[in-house]
mmCIF file of C-alpha atoms in Angstrom:
data_model
loop_
_atom_site.group_PDB
_atom_site.id
_atom_site.type_symbol
_atom_site.label_atom_id
_atom_site.label_comp_id
_atom_site.label_asym_id
_atom_site.label_seq_id
_atom_site.Cartn_x
_atom_site.Cartn_y
_atom_site.Cartn_z
ATOM 1 C CA MET A 1 -23.527 26.041 4.460
ATOM 2 C CA ASP A 2 -20.798 25.550 2.079
ATOM 3 C CA GLY A 3 -18.894 27.679 1.417
ATOM 4 C CA ALA A 4 -19.871 27.829 -2.185
ATOM 5 C CA GLY A 5 -19.313 30.788 -3.627
ATOM 6 C CA ASN A 6 -23.485 31.374 -3.737
ATOM 7 C CA MET A 7 -24.487 30.372 -0.233
ATOM 8 C CA ARG A 8 -21.038 33.153 1.556
ATOM 9 C CA GLY A 9 -21.564 36.319 -1.495
ATOM 10 C CA VAL A 10 -22.079 39.038 1.116
ATOM 11 C CA TYR A 11 -24.120 40.481 -1.680
ATOM 12 C CA LYS A 12 -26.107 38.840 -3.294
ATOM 13 C CA GLY A 13 -24.884 35.140 -1.658
ATOM 14 C CA MET A 14 -27.973 33.171 0.796
ATOM 15 C CA GLN A 15 -25.535 34.956 3.232
ATOM 16 C CA ALA A 16 -26.721 38.473 2.259
ATOM 17 C CA LEU A 17 -30.801 37.327 1.173
ATOM 18 C CA ILE A 18 -30.528 35.255 4.956
ATOM 19 C CA LEU A 19 -28.622 38.232 7.120
ATOM 20 C CA LYS A 20 -32.072 40.675 4.677
ATOM 21 C CA GLU A 21 -34.404 38.201 6.822
ATOM 22 C CA ALA A 22 -33.120 37.541 9.803
ATOM 23 C CA PRO A 23 -29.525 39.773 10.990
ATOM 24 C CA LYS A 24 -28.423 38.057 13.981
ATOM 25 C CA ALA A 25 -27.737 34.150 11.777
ATOM 26 C CA ILE A 26 -24.488 33.343 11.508
ATOM 27 C CA TYR A 27 -23.102 32.347 8.482
ATOM 28 C CA ILE A 28 -20.971 28.929 9.830
ATOM 29 C CA TRP A 29 -19.447 26.360 6.905
ATOM 30 C CA CYS A 30 -20.855 23.556 7.510
ATOM 31 C CA HIS A 31 -17.045 21.009 8.960
ATOM 32 C CA ALA A 32 -18.872 17.843 7.528
ATOM 33 C CA HIS A 33 -18.653 19.136 4.359
ATOM 34 C CA ARG A 34 -15.328 20.780 5.881
ATOM 35 C CA LEU A 35 -14.238 16.978 5.667
ATOM 36 C CA ASN A 36 -15.403 16.520 3.054
ATOM 37 C CA LEU A 37 -13.764 18.385 1.054
ATOM 38 C CA VAL A 38 -10.634 17.499 2.519
ATOM 39 C CA VAL A 39 -10.861 14.037 1.626
ATOM 40 C CA ALA A 40 -11.201 14.875 -1.577
ATOM 41 C CA HIS A 41 -8.232 17.579 -1.718
ATOM 42 C CA VAL A 42 -6.337 14.658 -0.593
ATOM 43 C CA CYS A 43 -7.833 11.801 -3.440
ATOM 44 C CA GLY A 44 -6.890 14.060 -5.941
ATOM 45 C CA CYS A 45 -3.838 15.157 -4.735
ATOM 46 C CA LYS A 46 -2.084 12.627 -6.658
ATOM 47 C CA ILE A 47 -1.830 12.187 -9.945
ATOM 48 C CA GLU A 48 -2.223 8.214 -9.558
ATOM 49 C CA MET A 49 -5.263 9.135 -7.521
ATOM 50 C CA LYS A 50 -6.915 12.144 -9.096
ATOM 51 C CA LYS A 51 -6.588 9.221 -12.902
ATOM 52 C CA ALA A 52 -8.703 7.014 -10.787
ATOM 53 C CA MET A 53 -11.145 8.554 -9.068
ATOM 54 C CA GLY A 54 -11.245 10.561 -13.193
ATOM 55 C CA ILE A 55 -12.006 7.191 -14.649
ATOM 56 C CA LEU A 56 -14.591 6.091 -11.933
ATOM 57 C CA ASP A 57 -17.186 9.013 -13.429
ATOM 58 C CA GLU A 58 -16.750 8.178 -16.825
ATOM 59 C CA LEU A 59 -16.996 5.005 -16.004
ATOM 60 C CA TYR A 60 -20.548 6.019 -14.770
ATOM 61 C CA ASN A 61 -20.892 8.151 -16.936
ATOM 62 C CA PHE A 62 -20.872 5.766 -20.083
ATOM 63 C CA MET A 63 -22.779 2.583 -17.711
ATOM 64 C CA ASN A 64 -25.903 5.612 -17.118
ATOM 65 C CA GLY A 65 -27.800 4.439 -21.027
ATOM 66 C CA VAL A 66 -30.728 2.708 -20.213
ATOM 67 C CA ARG A 67 -28.694 -0.578 -23.075
ATOM 68 C CA ARG A 68 -25.809 -0.426 -20.695
ATOM 69 C CA GLN A 69 -27.603 -1.067 -17.693
ATOM 70 C CA GLY A 70 -28.971 -3.478 -19.396
ATOM 71 C CA VAL A 71 -26.098 -5.152 -20.016
ATOM 72 C CA PHE A 72 -24.306 -4.550 -16.764
ATOM 73 C CA VAL A 73 -27.241 -6.337 -14.323
ATOM 74 C CA LYS A 74 -27.588 -9.855 -16.145
ATOM 75 C CA TYR A 75 -24.442 -10.476 -15.653
ATOM 76 C CA GLN A 76 -24.518 -9.270 -12.125
ATOM 77 C CA MET A 77 -28.611 -10.749 -12.316
ATOM 78 C CA ARG A 78 -26.212 -14.318 -13.987
ATOM 79 C CA LYS A 79 -24.893 -14.127 -10.218
ATOM 80 C CA SER A 80 -27.565 -13.196 -7.901
ATOM 81 C CA LYS A 81 -31.013 -11.968 -8.639
ATOM 82 C CA LYS A 82 -31.064 -10.226 -5.003
ATOM 83 C CA SER A 83 -28.337 -7.756 -4.775
ATOM 84 C CA LEU A 84 -28.556 -5.709 -8.189
ATOM 85 C CA LYS A 85 -25.857 -2.959 -7.721
ATOM 86 C CA ARG A 86 -25.625 0.557 -9.569
ATOM 87 C CA ILE A 87 -22.000 1.977 -10.607
ATOM 88 C CA LYS A 88 -21.813 5.821 -9.094
ATOM 89 C CA ASN A 89 -19.831 7.773 -9.698
ATOM 90 C CA THR A 90 -17.493 10.305 -6.846
ATOM 91 C CA THR A 91 -18.726 13.306 -6.652
ATOM 92 C CA ARG A 92 -22.715 13.230 -6.293
ATOM 93 C CA ASN A 93 -22.458 13.338 -2.392
ATOM 94 C CA TRP A 94 -20.302 13.649 0.697
ATOM 95 C CA SER A 95 -20.526 10.262 1.235
ATOM 96 C CA SER A 96 -20.048 8.764 -2.514
ATOM 97 C CA SER A 97 -16.618 8.626 -3.070
ATOM 98 C CA TYR A 98 -16.077 5.661 -0.582
ATOM 99 C CA LYS A 99 -19.753 4.041 -1.808
ATOM 100 C CA SER A 100 -18.416 4.716 -5.238
ATOM 101 C CA VAL A 101 -14.968 3.011 -4.502
ATOM 102 C CA GLU A 102 -17.162 0.116 -2.983
ATOM 103 C CA ILE A 103 -18.601 -0.817 -4.907
ATOM 104 C CA PHE A 104 -16.611 -1.096 -8.495
ATOM 105 C CA LEU A 105 -14.791 -3.216 -5.916
ATOM 106 C CA ASP A 106 -17.807 -5.587 -5.567
ATOM 107 C CA VAL A 107 -18.863 -6.045 -8.938
ATOM 108 C CA TYR A 108 -15.688 -5.820 -10.538
ATOM 109 C CA GLU A 109 -16.335 -8.715 -13.031
ATOM 110 C CA HIS A 110 -18.903 -7.898 -13.741
ATOM 111 C CA ILE A 111 -18.122 -4.145 -14.770
ATOM 112 C CA LEU A 112 -14.652 -6.273 -16.688
ATOM 113 C CA ALA A 113 -18.127 -8.470 -18.595
ATOM 114 C CA SER A 114 -20.310 -5.905 -19.168
ATOM 115 C CA LEU A 115 -17.232 -3.682 -20.809
ATOM 116 C CA VAL A 116 -16.466 -6.590 -22.763
ATOM 117 C CA GLU A 117 -18.893 -7.561 -24.856
ATOM 118 C CA LEU A 118 -20.217 -3.958 -25.718
ATOM 119 C CA LYS A 119 -16.963 -3.527 -27.109
ATOM 120 C CA ASP A 120 -17.890 -5.737 -29.459
ATOM 121 C CA SER A 121 -20.791 -3.052 -30.666
ATOM 122 C CA ASN A 122 -21.609 -2.326 -33.547
ATOM 123 C CA ASP A 123 -22.291 1.003 -32.195
ATOM 124 C CA PRO A 124 -18.177 2.183 -33.200
ATOM 125 C CA SER A 125 -18.730 4.913 -30.092
ATOM 126 C CA THR A 126 -19.260 1.865 -27.846
ATOM 127 C CA SER A 127 -17.354 0.200 -28.966
ATOM 128 C CA SER A 128 -14.599 2.838 -28.345
ATOM 129 C CA ILE A 129 -14.974 3.914 -25.205
ATOM 130 C CA ALA A 130 -16.009 0.678 -23.652
ATOM 131 C CA ASP A 131 -12.662 -0.347 -25.302
ATOM 132 C CA GLY A 132 -10.636 2.258 -23.684
ATOM 133 C CA LEU A 133 -11.755 1.543 -20.789
ATOM 134 C CA LEU A 134 -11.823 -2.242 -19.720
ATOM 135 C CA SER A 135 -7.346 -1.290 -20.575
ATOM 136 C CA ARG A 136 -7.590 1.380 -17.647
ATOM 137 C CA ILE A 137 -9.643 -0.843 -14.889
ATOM 138 C CA LYS A 138 -7.183 -3.920 -15.830
ATOM 139 C CA ASP A 139 -4.540 -1.419 -14.047
ATOM 140 C CA GLU A 140 -2.829 -2.688 -11.784
ATOM 141 C CA ASN A 141 -1.737 1.309 -10.108
ATOM 142 C CA PHE A 142 -5.632 1.343 -11.096
ATOM 143 C CA ILE A 143 -6.604 -1.259 -8.829
ATOM 144 C CA LEU A 144 -3.540 -0.254 -5.755
ATOM 145 C CA SER A 145 -5.067 3.510 -5.941
ATOM 146 C CA LEU A 146 -8.641 2.381 -5.113
ATOM 147 C CA PHE A 147 -7.336 -0.607 -2.318
ATOM 148 C CA ILE A 148 -5.545 2.666 -1.217
ATOM 149 C CA LEU A 149 -8.602 5.577 -0.988
ATOM 150 C CA LYS A 150 -11.129 3.060 -0.145
ATOM 151 C CA GLU A 151 -8.121 3.139 3.929
ATOM 152 C CA ILE A 152 -9.067 6.177 3.718
ATOM 153 C CA LEU A 153 -11.980 6.666 3.105
ATOM 154 C CA LYS A 154 -13.596 3.985 4.833
ATOM 155 C CA CYS A 155 -11.479 6.001 8.486
ATOM 156 C CA THR A 156 -14.020 9.636 8.185
ATOM 157 C CA HIS A 157 -16.826 7.362 5.305
ATOM 158 C CA GLU A 158 -18.775 7.322 9.059
ATOM 159 C CA ALA A 159 -18.135 11.148 10.416
ATOM 160 C CA CYS A 160 -19.470 11.767 7.105
ATOM 161 C CA ILE A 161 -22.089 10.341 7.319
ATOM 162 C CA GLU A 162 -22.955 10.985 11.008
ATOM 163 C CA MET A 163 -22.158 14.852 11.145
ATOM 164 C CA GLN A 164 -24.673 15.218 8.491
ATOM 165 C CA ALA A 165 -27.656 13.948 10.908
ATOM 166 C CA VAL A 166 -30.299 16.160 11.667
ATOM 167 C CA GLY A 167 -30.463 16.717 15.593
ATOM 168 C CA ASN A 168 -27.104 15.991 16.131
ATOM 169 C CA ASP A 169 -25.159 15.760 19.994
ATOM 170 C CA LEU A 170 -22.150 17.652 20.460
ATOM 171 C CA ALA A 171 -20.866 15.503 22.521
ATOM 172 C CA LEU A 172 -20.581 12.132 20.484
ATOM 173 C CA VAL A 173 -20.366 13.688 17.168
ATOM 174 C CA THR A 174 -17.112 15.273 18.976
ATOM 175 C CA LYS A 175 -15.376 11.262 20.537
ATOM 176 C CA LEU A 176 -16.399 11.227 17.131
ATOM 177 C CA ILE A 177 -14.210 13.082 14.578
ATOM 178 C CA GLN A 178 -11.559 12.379 18.103
ATOM 179 C CA HIS A 179 -12.361 8.391 17.129
ATOM 180 C CA THR A 180 -11.846 9.340 13.678
ATOM 181 C CA LYS A 181 -8.636 11.373 14.226
ATOM 182 C CA ASN A 182 -7.275 8.363 15.696
ATOM 183 C CA LYS A 183 -7.593 5.987 12.828
ATOM 184 C CA LEU A 184 -5.160 8.583 10.841
ATOM 185 C CA GLN A 185 -2.815 8.274 12.559
ATOM 186 C CA LYS A 186 -2.820 5.033 13.120
ATOM 187 C CA LEU A 187 -3.138 4.400 9.851
ATOM 188 C CA LYS A 188 -0.380 7.092 8.868
ATOM 189 C CA ALA A 189 1.675 5.790 11.840
ATOM 190 C CA ASN A 190 1.547 2.165 9.921
ATOM 191 C CA GLY A 191 1.328 3.114 6.316
ATOM 192 C CA ASP A 192 4.691 1.076 5.318
ATOM 193 C CA ASN A 193 3.174 -1.522 6.200
ATOM 194 C CA ILE A 194 -0.328 -0.574 4.902
ATOM 195 C CA PHE A 195 1.134 -0.194 1.677
ATOM 196 C CA LEU A 196 2.734 -3.360 1.287
ATOM 197 C CA LYS A 197 -1.225 -5.087 2.689
ATOM 198 C CA LEU A 198 -2.777 -2.765 0.148
ATOM 199 C CA HIS A 199 -0.920 -3.384 -3.041
ATOM 200 C CA SER A 200 -0.881 -7.895 -2.246
ATOM 201 C CA LEU A 201 -4.300 -7.251 -1.397
ATOM 202 C CA SER A 202 -4.913 -5.500 -4.690
ATOM 203 C CA ASN A 203 -2.807 -8.075 -7.186
ATOM 204 C CA SER A 204 -4.099 -10.971 -5.849
ATOM 205 C CA PHE A 205 -7.764 -9.249 -6.603
ATOM 206 C CA LEU A 206 -6.814 -8.924 -10.095
ATOM 207 C CA LYS A 207 -5.111 -12.482 -9.922
ATOM 208 C CA LYS A 208 -9.044 -13.522 -8.985
ATOM 209 C CA ASN A 209 -10.480 -12.049 -11.493
ATOM 210 C CA ASN A 210 -7.965 -13.493 -14.258
ATOM 211 C CA VAL A 211 -6.442 -10.452 -15.001
ATOM 212 C CA ILE A 212 -2.901 -9.996 -15.824
ATOM 213 C CA THR A 213 -0.785 -7.376 -13.798
ATOM 214 C CA ASP A 214 2.423 -5.654 -14.975
ATOM 215 C CA LEU A 215 6.319 -6.935 -14.854
ATOM 216 C CA TYR A 216 5.546 -6.066 -11.253
ATOM 217 C CA ASN A 217 2.741 -8.627 -9.185
ATOM 218 C CA MET A 218 4.017 -10.148 -6.453
ATOM 219 C CA LYS A 219 5.401 -12.704 -7.986
ATOM 220 C CA SER A 220 7.933 -10.696 -10.087
ATOM 221 C CA ILE A 221 8.435 -8.683 -6.375
ATOM 222 C CA PHE A 222 10.497 -11.352 -4.237
ATOM 223 C CA LYS A 223 12.978 -12.966 -7.182
ATOM 224 C CA LEU A 224 14.288 -9.254 -6.427
ATOM 225 C CA ASP A 225 17.293 -8.967 -3.858
ATOM 226 C CA GLN A 226 16.173 -7.073 -0.777
ATOM 227 C CA THR A 227 17.202 -3.847 -2.034
ATOM 228 C CA GLU A 228 15.182 -3.440 -5.174
ATOM 229 C CA PHE A 229 12.582 -5.176 -3.443
ATOM 230 C CA ASN A 230 13.015 -2.445 -0.746
ATOM 231 C CA ASN A 231 13.580 0.778 -4.461
ATOM 232 C CA TYR A 232 11.014 -0.770 -5.507
ATOM 233 C CA VAL A 233 8.350 -0.167 -2.781
ATOM 234 C CA GLU A 234 9.723 3.590 -2.256
ATOM 235 C CA GLN A 235 8.575 3.844 -5.613
ATOM 236 C CA LYS A 236 5.424 3.125 -5.576
ATOM 237 C CA LYS A 237 4.857 4.923 -1.749
ATOM 238 C CA ASN A 238 6.147 8.206 -3.647
ATOM 239 C CA LYS A 239 3.012 7.596 -6.280
ATOM 240 C CA TYR A 240 0.896 8.029 -3.303
ATOM 241 C CA PRO A 241 -0.532 10.657 -1.284
ATOM 242 C CA PHE A 242 -0.916 9.463 3.103
ATOM 243 C CA LEU A 243 -3.155 11.332 5.105
ATOM 244 C CA LEU A 244 -1.125 14.713 5.872
ATOM 245 C CA PRO A 245 -3.191 17.132 4.472
ATOM 246 C CA LEU A 246 -6.066 14.864 6.300
ATOM 247 C CA GLU A 247 -4.083 14.571 9.347
ATOM 248 C CA LEU A 248 -3.552 18.432 10.037
ATOM 249 C CA TRP A 249 -7.454 19.139 9.107
ATOM 250 C CA ILE A 250 -8.474 16.411 11.385
ATOM 251 C CA MET A 251 -5.646 18.357 14.370
ATOM 252 C CA LYS A 252 -7.094 21.502 14.389
ATOM 253 C CA LYS A 253 -11.086 19.525 15.197
#
């Protein structure tokens, strides 16, 4: 079971109802669900990450209408008629955070084109929301946050999926958790280099999509002297969490 109050409640919760029928039943808070909650906590423990996930959910809600979805599909079909994708929200199921980020980055150019068209809509509400979303998804910090989130979520995605499967082999799951722990420790140990790599990737991504970044794009950074560059990198790094709560949870397992 998950850890929600209506499940674990000892008087009227699902636990209490099951115990009436099967007194020897043991309430177990699903470890796959707990892992996912910790991942969600890491994703939301810094304002930049929380804002990024919030923007993805807002975009999902906005594009869910038939007409707006039709505009999005139209731009995808111009590129490929075989593999249309739907924007996902970040909280629909345990694996949706990773898929939401992955799909957004895959179809970013089509989302940009769709919002440009929708901001010229005759409907004031559609136009205003599209214009606001367009501005926010072009922000360098937003894109950088998504690349960091994808790197973190990629480490735990396989474990989250496998632990939800029916008829799991305990030995296999134990090895998978150890493998996940090793990936997280390697990611944390290499944090500085990975951050620089992701920063470069996010700027290249924006450049590829013809989005003008702020003053601190990579071209500007390399004009700074070493002290200025190091200070800038430290300021950026301090904005983003690097795995401590998640690593502590994994270490316990």
